[in-house]
PDB file of C-alpha atoms in Angstrom:
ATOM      1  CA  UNK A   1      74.909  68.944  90.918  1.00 41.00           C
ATOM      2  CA  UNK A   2      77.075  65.962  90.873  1.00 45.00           C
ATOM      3  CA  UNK A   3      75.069  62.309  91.422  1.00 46.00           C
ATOM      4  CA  UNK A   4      74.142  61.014  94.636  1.00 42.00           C
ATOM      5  CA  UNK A   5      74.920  64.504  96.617  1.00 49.00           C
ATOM      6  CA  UNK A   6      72.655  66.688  98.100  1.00 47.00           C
ATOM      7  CA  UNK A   7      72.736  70.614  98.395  1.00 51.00           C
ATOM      8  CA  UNK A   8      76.025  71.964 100.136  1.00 58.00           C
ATOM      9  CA  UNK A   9      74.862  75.256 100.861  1.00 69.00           C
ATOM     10  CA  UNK A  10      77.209  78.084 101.288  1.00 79.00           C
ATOM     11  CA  UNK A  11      80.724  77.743 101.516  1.00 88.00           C
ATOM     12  CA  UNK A  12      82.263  79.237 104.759  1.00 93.00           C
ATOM     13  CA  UNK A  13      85.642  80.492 104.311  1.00 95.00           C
ATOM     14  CA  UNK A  14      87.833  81.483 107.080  1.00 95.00           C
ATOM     15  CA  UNK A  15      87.970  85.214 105.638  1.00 95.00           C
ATOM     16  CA  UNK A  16      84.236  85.338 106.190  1.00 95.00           C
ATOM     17  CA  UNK A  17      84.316  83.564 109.433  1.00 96.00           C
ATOM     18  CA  UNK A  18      86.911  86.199 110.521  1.00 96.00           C
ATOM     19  CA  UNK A  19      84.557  89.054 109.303  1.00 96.00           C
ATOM     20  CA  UNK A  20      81.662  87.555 111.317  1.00 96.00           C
ATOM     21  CA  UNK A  21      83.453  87.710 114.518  1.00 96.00           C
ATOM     22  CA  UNK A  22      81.788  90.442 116.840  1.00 95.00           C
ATOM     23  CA  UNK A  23      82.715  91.322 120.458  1.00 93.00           C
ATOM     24  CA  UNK A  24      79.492  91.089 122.914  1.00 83.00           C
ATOM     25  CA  UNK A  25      78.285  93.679 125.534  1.00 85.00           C
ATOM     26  CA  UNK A  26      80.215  91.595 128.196  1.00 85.00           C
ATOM     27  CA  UNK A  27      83.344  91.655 126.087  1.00 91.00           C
ATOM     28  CA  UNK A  28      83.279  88.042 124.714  1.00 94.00           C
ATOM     29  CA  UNK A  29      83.987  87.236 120.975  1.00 97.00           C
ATOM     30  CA  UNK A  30      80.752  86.136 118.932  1.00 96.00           C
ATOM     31  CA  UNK A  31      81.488  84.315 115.859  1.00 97.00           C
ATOM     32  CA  UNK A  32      78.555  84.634 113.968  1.00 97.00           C
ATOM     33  CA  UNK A  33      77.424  82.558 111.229  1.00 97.00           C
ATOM     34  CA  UNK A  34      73.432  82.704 111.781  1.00 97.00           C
ATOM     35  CA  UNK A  35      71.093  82.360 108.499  1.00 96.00           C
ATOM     36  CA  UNK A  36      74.041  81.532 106.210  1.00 95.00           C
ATOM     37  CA  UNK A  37      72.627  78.678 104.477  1.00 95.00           C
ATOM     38  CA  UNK A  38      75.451  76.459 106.126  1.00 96.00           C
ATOM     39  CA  UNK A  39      74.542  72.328 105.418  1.00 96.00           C
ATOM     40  CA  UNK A  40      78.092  71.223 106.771  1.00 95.00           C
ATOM     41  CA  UNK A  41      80.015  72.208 109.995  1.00 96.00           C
ATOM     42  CA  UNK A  42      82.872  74.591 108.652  1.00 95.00           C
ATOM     43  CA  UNK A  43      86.084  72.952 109.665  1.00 94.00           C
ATOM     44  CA  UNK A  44      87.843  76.499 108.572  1.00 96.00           C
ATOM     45  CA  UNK A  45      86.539  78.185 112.037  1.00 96.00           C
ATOM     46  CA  UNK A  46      89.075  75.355 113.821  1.00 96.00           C
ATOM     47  CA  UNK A  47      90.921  78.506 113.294  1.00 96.00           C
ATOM     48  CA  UNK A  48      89.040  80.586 115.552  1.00 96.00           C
ATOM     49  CA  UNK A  49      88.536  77.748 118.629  1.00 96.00           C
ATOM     50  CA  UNK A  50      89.799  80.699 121.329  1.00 96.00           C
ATOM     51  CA  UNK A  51      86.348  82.226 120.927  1.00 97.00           C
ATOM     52  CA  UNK A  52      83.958  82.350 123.446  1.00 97.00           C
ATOM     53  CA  UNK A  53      80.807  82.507 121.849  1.00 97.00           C
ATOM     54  CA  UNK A  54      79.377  80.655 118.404  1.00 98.00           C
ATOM     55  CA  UNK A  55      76.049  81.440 116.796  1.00 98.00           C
ATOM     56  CA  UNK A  56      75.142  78.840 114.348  1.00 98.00           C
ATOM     57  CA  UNK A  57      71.497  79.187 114.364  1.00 98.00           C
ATOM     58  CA  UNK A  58      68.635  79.374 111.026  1.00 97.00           C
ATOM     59  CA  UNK A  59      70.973  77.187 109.385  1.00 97.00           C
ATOM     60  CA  UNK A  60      70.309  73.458 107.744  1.00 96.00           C
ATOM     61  CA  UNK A  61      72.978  71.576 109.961  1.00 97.00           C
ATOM     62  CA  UNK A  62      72.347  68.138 110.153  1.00 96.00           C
ATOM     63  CA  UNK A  63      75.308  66.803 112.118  1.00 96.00           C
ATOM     64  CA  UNK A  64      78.012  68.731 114.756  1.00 97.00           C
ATOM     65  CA  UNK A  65      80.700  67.012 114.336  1.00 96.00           C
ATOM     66  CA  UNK A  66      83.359  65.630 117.458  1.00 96.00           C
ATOM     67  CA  UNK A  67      85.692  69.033 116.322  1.00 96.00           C
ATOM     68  CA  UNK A  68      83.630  70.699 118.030  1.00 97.00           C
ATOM     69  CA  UNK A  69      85.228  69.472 121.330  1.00 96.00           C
ATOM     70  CA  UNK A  70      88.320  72.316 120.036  1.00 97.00           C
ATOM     71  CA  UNK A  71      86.218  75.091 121.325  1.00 97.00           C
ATOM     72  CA  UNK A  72      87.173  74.312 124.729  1.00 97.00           C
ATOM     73  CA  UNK A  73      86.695  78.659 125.441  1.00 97.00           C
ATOM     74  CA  UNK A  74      82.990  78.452 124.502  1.00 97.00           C
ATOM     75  CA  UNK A  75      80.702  79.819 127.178  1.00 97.00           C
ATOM     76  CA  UNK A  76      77.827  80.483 125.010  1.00 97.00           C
ATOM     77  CA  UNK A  77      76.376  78.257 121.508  1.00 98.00           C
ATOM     78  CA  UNK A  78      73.102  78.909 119.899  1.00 98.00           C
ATOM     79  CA  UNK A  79      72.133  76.399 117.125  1.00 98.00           C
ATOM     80  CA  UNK A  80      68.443  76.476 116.907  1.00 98.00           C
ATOM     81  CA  UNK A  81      66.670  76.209 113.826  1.00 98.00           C
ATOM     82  CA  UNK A  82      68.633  73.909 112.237  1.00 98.00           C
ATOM     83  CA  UNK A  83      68.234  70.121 111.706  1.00 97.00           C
ATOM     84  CA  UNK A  84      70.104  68.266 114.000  1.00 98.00           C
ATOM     85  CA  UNK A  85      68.585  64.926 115.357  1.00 97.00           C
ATOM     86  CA  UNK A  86      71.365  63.852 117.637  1.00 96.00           C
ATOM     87  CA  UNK A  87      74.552  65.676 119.747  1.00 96.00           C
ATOM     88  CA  UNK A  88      78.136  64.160 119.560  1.00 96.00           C
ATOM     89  CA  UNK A  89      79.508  63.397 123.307  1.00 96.00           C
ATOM     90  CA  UNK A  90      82.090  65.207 122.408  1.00 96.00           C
ATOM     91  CA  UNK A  91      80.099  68.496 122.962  1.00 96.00           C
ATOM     92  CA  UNK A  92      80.026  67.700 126.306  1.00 96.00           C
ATOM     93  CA  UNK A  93      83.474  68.113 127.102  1.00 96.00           C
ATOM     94  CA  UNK A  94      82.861  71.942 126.586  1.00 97.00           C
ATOM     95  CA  UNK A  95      82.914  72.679 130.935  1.00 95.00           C
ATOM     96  CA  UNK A  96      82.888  76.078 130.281  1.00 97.00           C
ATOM     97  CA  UNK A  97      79.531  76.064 128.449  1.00 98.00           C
ATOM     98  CA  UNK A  98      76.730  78.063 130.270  1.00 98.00           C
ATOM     99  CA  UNK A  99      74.285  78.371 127.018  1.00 98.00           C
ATOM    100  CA  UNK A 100      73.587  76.026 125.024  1.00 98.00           C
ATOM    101  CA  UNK A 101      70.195  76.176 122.584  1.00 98.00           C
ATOM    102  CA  UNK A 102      69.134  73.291 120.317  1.00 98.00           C
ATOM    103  CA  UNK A 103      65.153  74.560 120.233  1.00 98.00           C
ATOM    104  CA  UNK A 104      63.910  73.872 116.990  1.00 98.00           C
ATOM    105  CA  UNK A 105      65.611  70.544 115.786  1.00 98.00           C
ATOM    106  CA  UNK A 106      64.674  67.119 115.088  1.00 98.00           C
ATOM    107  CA  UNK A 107      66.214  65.875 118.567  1.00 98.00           C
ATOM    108  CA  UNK A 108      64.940  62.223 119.671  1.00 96.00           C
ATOM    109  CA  UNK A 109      65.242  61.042 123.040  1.00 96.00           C
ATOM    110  CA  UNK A 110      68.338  58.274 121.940  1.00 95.00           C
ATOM    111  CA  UNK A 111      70.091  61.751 120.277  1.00 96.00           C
ATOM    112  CA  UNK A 112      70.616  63.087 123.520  1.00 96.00           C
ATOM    113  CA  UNK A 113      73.844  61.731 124.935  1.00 94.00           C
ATOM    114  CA  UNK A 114      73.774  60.877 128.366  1.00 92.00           C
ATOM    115  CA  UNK A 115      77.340  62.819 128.627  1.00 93.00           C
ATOM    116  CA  UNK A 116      75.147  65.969 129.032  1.00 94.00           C
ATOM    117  CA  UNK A 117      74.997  65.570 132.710  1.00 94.00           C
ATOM    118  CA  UNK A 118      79.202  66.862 132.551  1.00 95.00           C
ATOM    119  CA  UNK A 119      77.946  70.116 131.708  1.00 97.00           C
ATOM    120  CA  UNK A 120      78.495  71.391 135.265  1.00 96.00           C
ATOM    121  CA  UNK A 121      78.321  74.892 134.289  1.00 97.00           C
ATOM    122  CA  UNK A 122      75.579  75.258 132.439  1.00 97.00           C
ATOM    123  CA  UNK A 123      72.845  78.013 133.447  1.00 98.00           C
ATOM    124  CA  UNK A 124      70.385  78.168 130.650  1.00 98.00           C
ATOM    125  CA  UNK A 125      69.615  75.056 128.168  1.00 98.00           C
ATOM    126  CA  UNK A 126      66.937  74.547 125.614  1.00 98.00           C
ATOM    127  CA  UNK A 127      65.451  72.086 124.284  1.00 98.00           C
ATOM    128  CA  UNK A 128      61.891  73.317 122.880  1.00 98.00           C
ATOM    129  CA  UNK A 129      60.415  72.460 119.801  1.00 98.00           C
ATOM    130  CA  UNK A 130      62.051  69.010 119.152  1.00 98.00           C
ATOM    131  CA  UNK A 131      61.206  65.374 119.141  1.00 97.00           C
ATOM    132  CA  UNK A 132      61.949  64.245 122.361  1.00 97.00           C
ATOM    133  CA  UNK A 133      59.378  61.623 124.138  1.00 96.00           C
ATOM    134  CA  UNK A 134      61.427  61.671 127.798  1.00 95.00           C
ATOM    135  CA  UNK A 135      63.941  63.632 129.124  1.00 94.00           C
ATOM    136  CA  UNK A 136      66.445  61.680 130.812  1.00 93.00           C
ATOM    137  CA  UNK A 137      66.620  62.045 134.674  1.00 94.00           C
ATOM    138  CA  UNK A 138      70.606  62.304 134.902  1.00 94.00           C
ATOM    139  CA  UNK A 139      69.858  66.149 133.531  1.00 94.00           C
ATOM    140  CA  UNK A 140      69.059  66.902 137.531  1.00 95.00           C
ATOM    141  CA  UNK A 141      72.903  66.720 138.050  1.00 95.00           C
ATOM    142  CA  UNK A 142      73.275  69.641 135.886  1.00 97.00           C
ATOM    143  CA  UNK A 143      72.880  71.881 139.821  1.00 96.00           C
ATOM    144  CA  UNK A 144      73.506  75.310 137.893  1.00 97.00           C
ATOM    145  CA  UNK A 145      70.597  75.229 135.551  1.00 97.00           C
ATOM    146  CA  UNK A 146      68.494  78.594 136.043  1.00 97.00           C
ATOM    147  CA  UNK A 147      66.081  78.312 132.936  1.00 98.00           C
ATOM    148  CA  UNK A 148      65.274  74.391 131.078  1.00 97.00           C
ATOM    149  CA  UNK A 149      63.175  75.048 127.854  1.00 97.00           C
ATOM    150  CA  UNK A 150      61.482  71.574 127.465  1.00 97.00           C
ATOM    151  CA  UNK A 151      58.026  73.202 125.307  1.00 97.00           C
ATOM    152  CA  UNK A 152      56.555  71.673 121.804  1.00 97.00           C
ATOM    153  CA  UNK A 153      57.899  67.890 122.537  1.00 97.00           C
ATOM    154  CA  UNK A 154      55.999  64.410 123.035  1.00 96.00           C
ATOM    155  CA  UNK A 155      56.816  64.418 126.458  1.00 97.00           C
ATOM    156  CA  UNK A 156      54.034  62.750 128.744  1.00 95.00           C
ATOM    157  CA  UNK A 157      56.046  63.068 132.103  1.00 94.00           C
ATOM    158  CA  UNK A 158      58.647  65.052 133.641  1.00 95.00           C
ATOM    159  CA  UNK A 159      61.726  63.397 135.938  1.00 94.00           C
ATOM    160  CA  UNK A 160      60.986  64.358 139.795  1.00 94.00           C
ATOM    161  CA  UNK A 161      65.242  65.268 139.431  1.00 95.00           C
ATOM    162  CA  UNK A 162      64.493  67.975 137.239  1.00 95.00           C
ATOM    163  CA  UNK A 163      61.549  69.607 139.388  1.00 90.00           C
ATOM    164  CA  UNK A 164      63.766  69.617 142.240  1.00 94.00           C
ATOM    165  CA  UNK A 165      66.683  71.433 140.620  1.00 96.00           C
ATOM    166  CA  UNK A 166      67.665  73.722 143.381  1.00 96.00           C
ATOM    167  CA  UNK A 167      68.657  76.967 140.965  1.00 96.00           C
ATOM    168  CA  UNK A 168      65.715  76.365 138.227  1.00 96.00           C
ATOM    169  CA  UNK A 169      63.743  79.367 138.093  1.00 96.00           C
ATOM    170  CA  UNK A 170      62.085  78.767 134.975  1.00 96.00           C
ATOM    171  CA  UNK A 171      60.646  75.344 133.222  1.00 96.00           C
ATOM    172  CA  UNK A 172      58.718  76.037 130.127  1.00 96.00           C
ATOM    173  CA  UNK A 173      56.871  72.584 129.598  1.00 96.00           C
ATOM    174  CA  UNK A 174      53.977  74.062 127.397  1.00 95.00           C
ATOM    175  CA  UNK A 175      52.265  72.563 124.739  1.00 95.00           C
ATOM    176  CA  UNK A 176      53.491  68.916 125.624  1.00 96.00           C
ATOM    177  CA  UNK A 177      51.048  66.148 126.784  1.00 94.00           C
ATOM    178  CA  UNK A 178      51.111  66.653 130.238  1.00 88.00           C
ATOM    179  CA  UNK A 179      47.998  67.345 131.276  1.00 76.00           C
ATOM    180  CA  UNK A 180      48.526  67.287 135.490  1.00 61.00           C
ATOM    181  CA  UNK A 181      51.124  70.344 134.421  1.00 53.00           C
ATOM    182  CA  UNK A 182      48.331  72.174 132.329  1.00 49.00           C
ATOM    183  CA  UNK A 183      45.940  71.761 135.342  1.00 44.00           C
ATOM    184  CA  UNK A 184      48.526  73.281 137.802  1.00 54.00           C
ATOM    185  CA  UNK A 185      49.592  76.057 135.263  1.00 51.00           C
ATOM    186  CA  UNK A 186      45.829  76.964 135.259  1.00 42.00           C
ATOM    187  CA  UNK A 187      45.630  77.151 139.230  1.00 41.00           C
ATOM    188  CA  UNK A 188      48.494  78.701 139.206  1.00 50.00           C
ATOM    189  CA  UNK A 189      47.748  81.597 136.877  1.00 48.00           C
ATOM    190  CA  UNK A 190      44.500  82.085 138.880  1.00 38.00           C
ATOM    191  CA  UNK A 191      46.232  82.413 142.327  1.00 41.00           C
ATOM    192  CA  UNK A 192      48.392  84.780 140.896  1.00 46.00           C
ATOM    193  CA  UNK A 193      45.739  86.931 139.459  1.00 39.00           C
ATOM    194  CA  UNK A 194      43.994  86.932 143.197  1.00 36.00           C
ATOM    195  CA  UNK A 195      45.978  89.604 145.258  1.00 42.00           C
ATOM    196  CA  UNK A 196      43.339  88.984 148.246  1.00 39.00           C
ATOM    197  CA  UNK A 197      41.127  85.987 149.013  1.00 42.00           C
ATOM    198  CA  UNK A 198      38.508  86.806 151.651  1.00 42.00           C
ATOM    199  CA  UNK A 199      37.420  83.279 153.418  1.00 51.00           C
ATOM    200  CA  UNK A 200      34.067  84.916 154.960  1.00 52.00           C
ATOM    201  CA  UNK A 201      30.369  84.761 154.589  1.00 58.00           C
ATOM    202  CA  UNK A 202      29.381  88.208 153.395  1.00 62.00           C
ATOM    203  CA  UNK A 203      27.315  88.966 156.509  1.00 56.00           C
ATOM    204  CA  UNK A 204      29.723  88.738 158.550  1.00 58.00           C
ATOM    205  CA  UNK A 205      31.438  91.254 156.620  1.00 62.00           C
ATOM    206  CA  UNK A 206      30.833  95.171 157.974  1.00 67.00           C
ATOM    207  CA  UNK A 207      29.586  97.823 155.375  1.00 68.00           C
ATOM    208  CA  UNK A 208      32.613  99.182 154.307  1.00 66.00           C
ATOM    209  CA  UNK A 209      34.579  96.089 153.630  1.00 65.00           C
ATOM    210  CA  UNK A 210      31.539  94.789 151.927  1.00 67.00           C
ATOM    211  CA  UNK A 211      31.669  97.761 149.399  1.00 71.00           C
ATOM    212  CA  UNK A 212      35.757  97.100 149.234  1.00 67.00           C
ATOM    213  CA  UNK A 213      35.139  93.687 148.253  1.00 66.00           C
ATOM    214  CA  UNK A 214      32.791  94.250 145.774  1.00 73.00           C
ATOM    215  CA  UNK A 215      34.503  96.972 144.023  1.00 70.00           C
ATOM    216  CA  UNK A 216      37.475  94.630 143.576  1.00 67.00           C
ATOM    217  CA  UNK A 217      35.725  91.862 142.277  1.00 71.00           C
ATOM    218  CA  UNK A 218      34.319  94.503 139.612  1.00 69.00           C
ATOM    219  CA  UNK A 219      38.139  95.840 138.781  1.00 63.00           C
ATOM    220  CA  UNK A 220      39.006  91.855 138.050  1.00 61.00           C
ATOM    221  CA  UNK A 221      35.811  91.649 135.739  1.00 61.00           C
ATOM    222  CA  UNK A 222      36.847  94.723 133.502  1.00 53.00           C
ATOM    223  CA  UNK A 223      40.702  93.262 133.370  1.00 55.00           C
ATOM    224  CA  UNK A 224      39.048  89.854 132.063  1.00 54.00           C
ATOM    225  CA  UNK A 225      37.128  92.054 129.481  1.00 57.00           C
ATOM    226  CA  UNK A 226      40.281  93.974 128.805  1.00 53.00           C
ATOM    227  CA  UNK A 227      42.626  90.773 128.446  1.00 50.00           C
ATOM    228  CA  UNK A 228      42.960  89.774 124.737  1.00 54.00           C
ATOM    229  CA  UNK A 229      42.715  86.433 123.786  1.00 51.00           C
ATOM    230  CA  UNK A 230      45.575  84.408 122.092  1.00 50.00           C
ATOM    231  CA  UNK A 231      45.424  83.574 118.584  1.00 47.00           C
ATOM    232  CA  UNK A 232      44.689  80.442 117.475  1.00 49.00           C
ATOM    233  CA  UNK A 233      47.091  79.906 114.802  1.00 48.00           C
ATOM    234  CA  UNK A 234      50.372  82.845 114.723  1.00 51.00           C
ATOM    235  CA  UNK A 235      51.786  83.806 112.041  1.00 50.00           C
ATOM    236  CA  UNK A 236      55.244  85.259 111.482  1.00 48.00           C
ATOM    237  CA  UNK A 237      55.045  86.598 108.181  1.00 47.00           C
ATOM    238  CA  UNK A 238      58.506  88.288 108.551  1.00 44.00           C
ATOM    239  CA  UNK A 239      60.503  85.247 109.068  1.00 44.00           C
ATOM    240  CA  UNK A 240      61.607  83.325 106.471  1.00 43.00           C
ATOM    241  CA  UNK A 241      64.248  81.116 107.414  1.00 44.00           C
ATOM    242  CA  UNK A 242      64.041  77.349 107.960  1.00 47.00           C
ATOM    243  CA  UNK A 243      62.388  75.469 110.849  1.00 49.00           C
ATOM    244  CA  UNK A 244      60.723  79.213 111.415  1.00 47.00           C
ATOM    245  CA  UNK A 245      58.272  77.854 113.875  1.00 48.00           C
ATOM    246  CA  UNK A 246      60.806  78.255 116.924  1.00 54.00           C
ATOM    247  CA  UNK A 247      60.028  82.111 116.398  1.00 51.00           C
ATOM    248  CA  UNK A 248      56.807  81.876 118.837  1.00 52.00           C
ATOM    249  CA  UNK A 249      59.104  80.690 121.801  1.00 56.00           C
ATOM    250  CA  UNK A 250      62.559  81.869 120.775  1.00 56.00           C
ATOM    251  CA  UNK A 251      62.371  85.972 121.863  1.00 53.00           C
ATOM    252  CA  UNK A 252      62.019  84.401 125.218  1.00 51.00           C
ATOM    253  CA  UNK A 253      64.674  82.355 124.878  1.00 51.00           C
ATOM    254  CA  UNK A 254      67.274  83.867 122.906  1.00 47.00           C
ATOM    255  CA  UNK A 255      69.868  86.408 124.632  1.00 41.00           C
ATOM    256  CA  UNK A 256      70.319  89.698 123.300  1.00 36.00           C
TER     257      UNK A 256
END
């Protein structure tokens, strides 16, 4: 290995990026390069920038460089599980963009460029599993977000712009310290366990709704019994590529 360099990984030729293409279920072109062993963006698939989708995911990218602006047909990117720890602007001129996942990096809050909030089209962006401390309030611009993965950060509060996006049907803020969410979650996941609530005294109660009552508070003891608890510490034995963590949260996350 030649002084002063580091490991350069696989070499990505444009035969082999050609060979990788695929064509979706919805008909769009997937140029997949996932768990190559890629270090360096490969400047080679500048020949391919009509394609819709790119999957450069599992990899050990460090830096996406400003070619990336070339793709100007991408709808859909995937690059988690690499090592990225900031975003060039120029990956926000991509308007078409409705995916976009970065779970799994090293992402800081100052690595986020605050050009994100051009995005208009974007529907489903993740952040999980990075370094991030805030989230910057300008993302409640982006109106067309459905899902914002924000789990496995440091962040300690959450912008009142990005609870009132009016599309956002999901926000996965676990395992961040944010305790007034964890309190909610919990309330929450009671009420929604609670198909009736009965706000009377019991002898006010006539015989036969008595019985009713108490046979359903017996059916929600033997589904507590029944529920399994979570383990402590998962494992995912049959995963073996880098930054491998993001498999808890990435089934969830990751379109088929």
């Amino acid at each position: 290995m030649p002084k002063g360099k580091g490991p350069q990984g696989k070499r990505i030729t444009l035969k082999i990026a050609k060979n990788s293409i695929q064509v979706a279920f919805n008909g769009r072109r997937r140029l997949n390069l996932s768990k190559m062993g890629i270090t360096t963006f490969p400047k080679c698939i500048l020949e391919l920038a009509d394609v819709e989708e790119i999957d450069l995911s599992r990899n050990k990218l460090k830096k996406i460089p400003n070619i990336i602006e070339k793709f100007q047909n991408l709808m859909w990117l995937d690059l988690h599980s690499n090592q990225i720890d900031e975003l060039p602007p120029a990956i926000c001129t991509l308007q078409n963009l409705t995916y976009l996942n970065l779970c799994n990096n090293k992402l800081t809050t100052p690595g986020l460029p605050q050009e994100l909030t051009l995005l208009k089209s974007l529907h489903t962006l993740n952040l999980g599993l990075n370094r991030l401390e805030t989230i910057p309030a300008t993302l409640g611009s982006l109106k067309e977000l459905t899902e914002l993965g924000l789990f496995d950060n440091a962040l300690t509060t959450i912008p009142k712009s990005i609870k009132k996006l009016p599309k956002l049907e999901r926000l996965n803020i676990k395992r961040n310290p944010l305790p007034e969410f964890e309190e909610k979650e919990e309330e929450m996941e009671l009420a929604k366990r609670v198909e009736s609530l009965y706000l009377v005294e019991q002898k006010n109660l006539c015989g036969s709704c008595l019985q009713k009552c108490k046979g359903e508070i017996e059916e929600l003891h033997v589904l507590e019994e029944m529920t399994p608890s979570p383990s402590k510490k998962p494992s995912f034995p049959s995963l073996v590529t880098p930054n491998s963590s993001a498999r808890d949260n990435q089934e969830e996350w990751r379109m088929k």
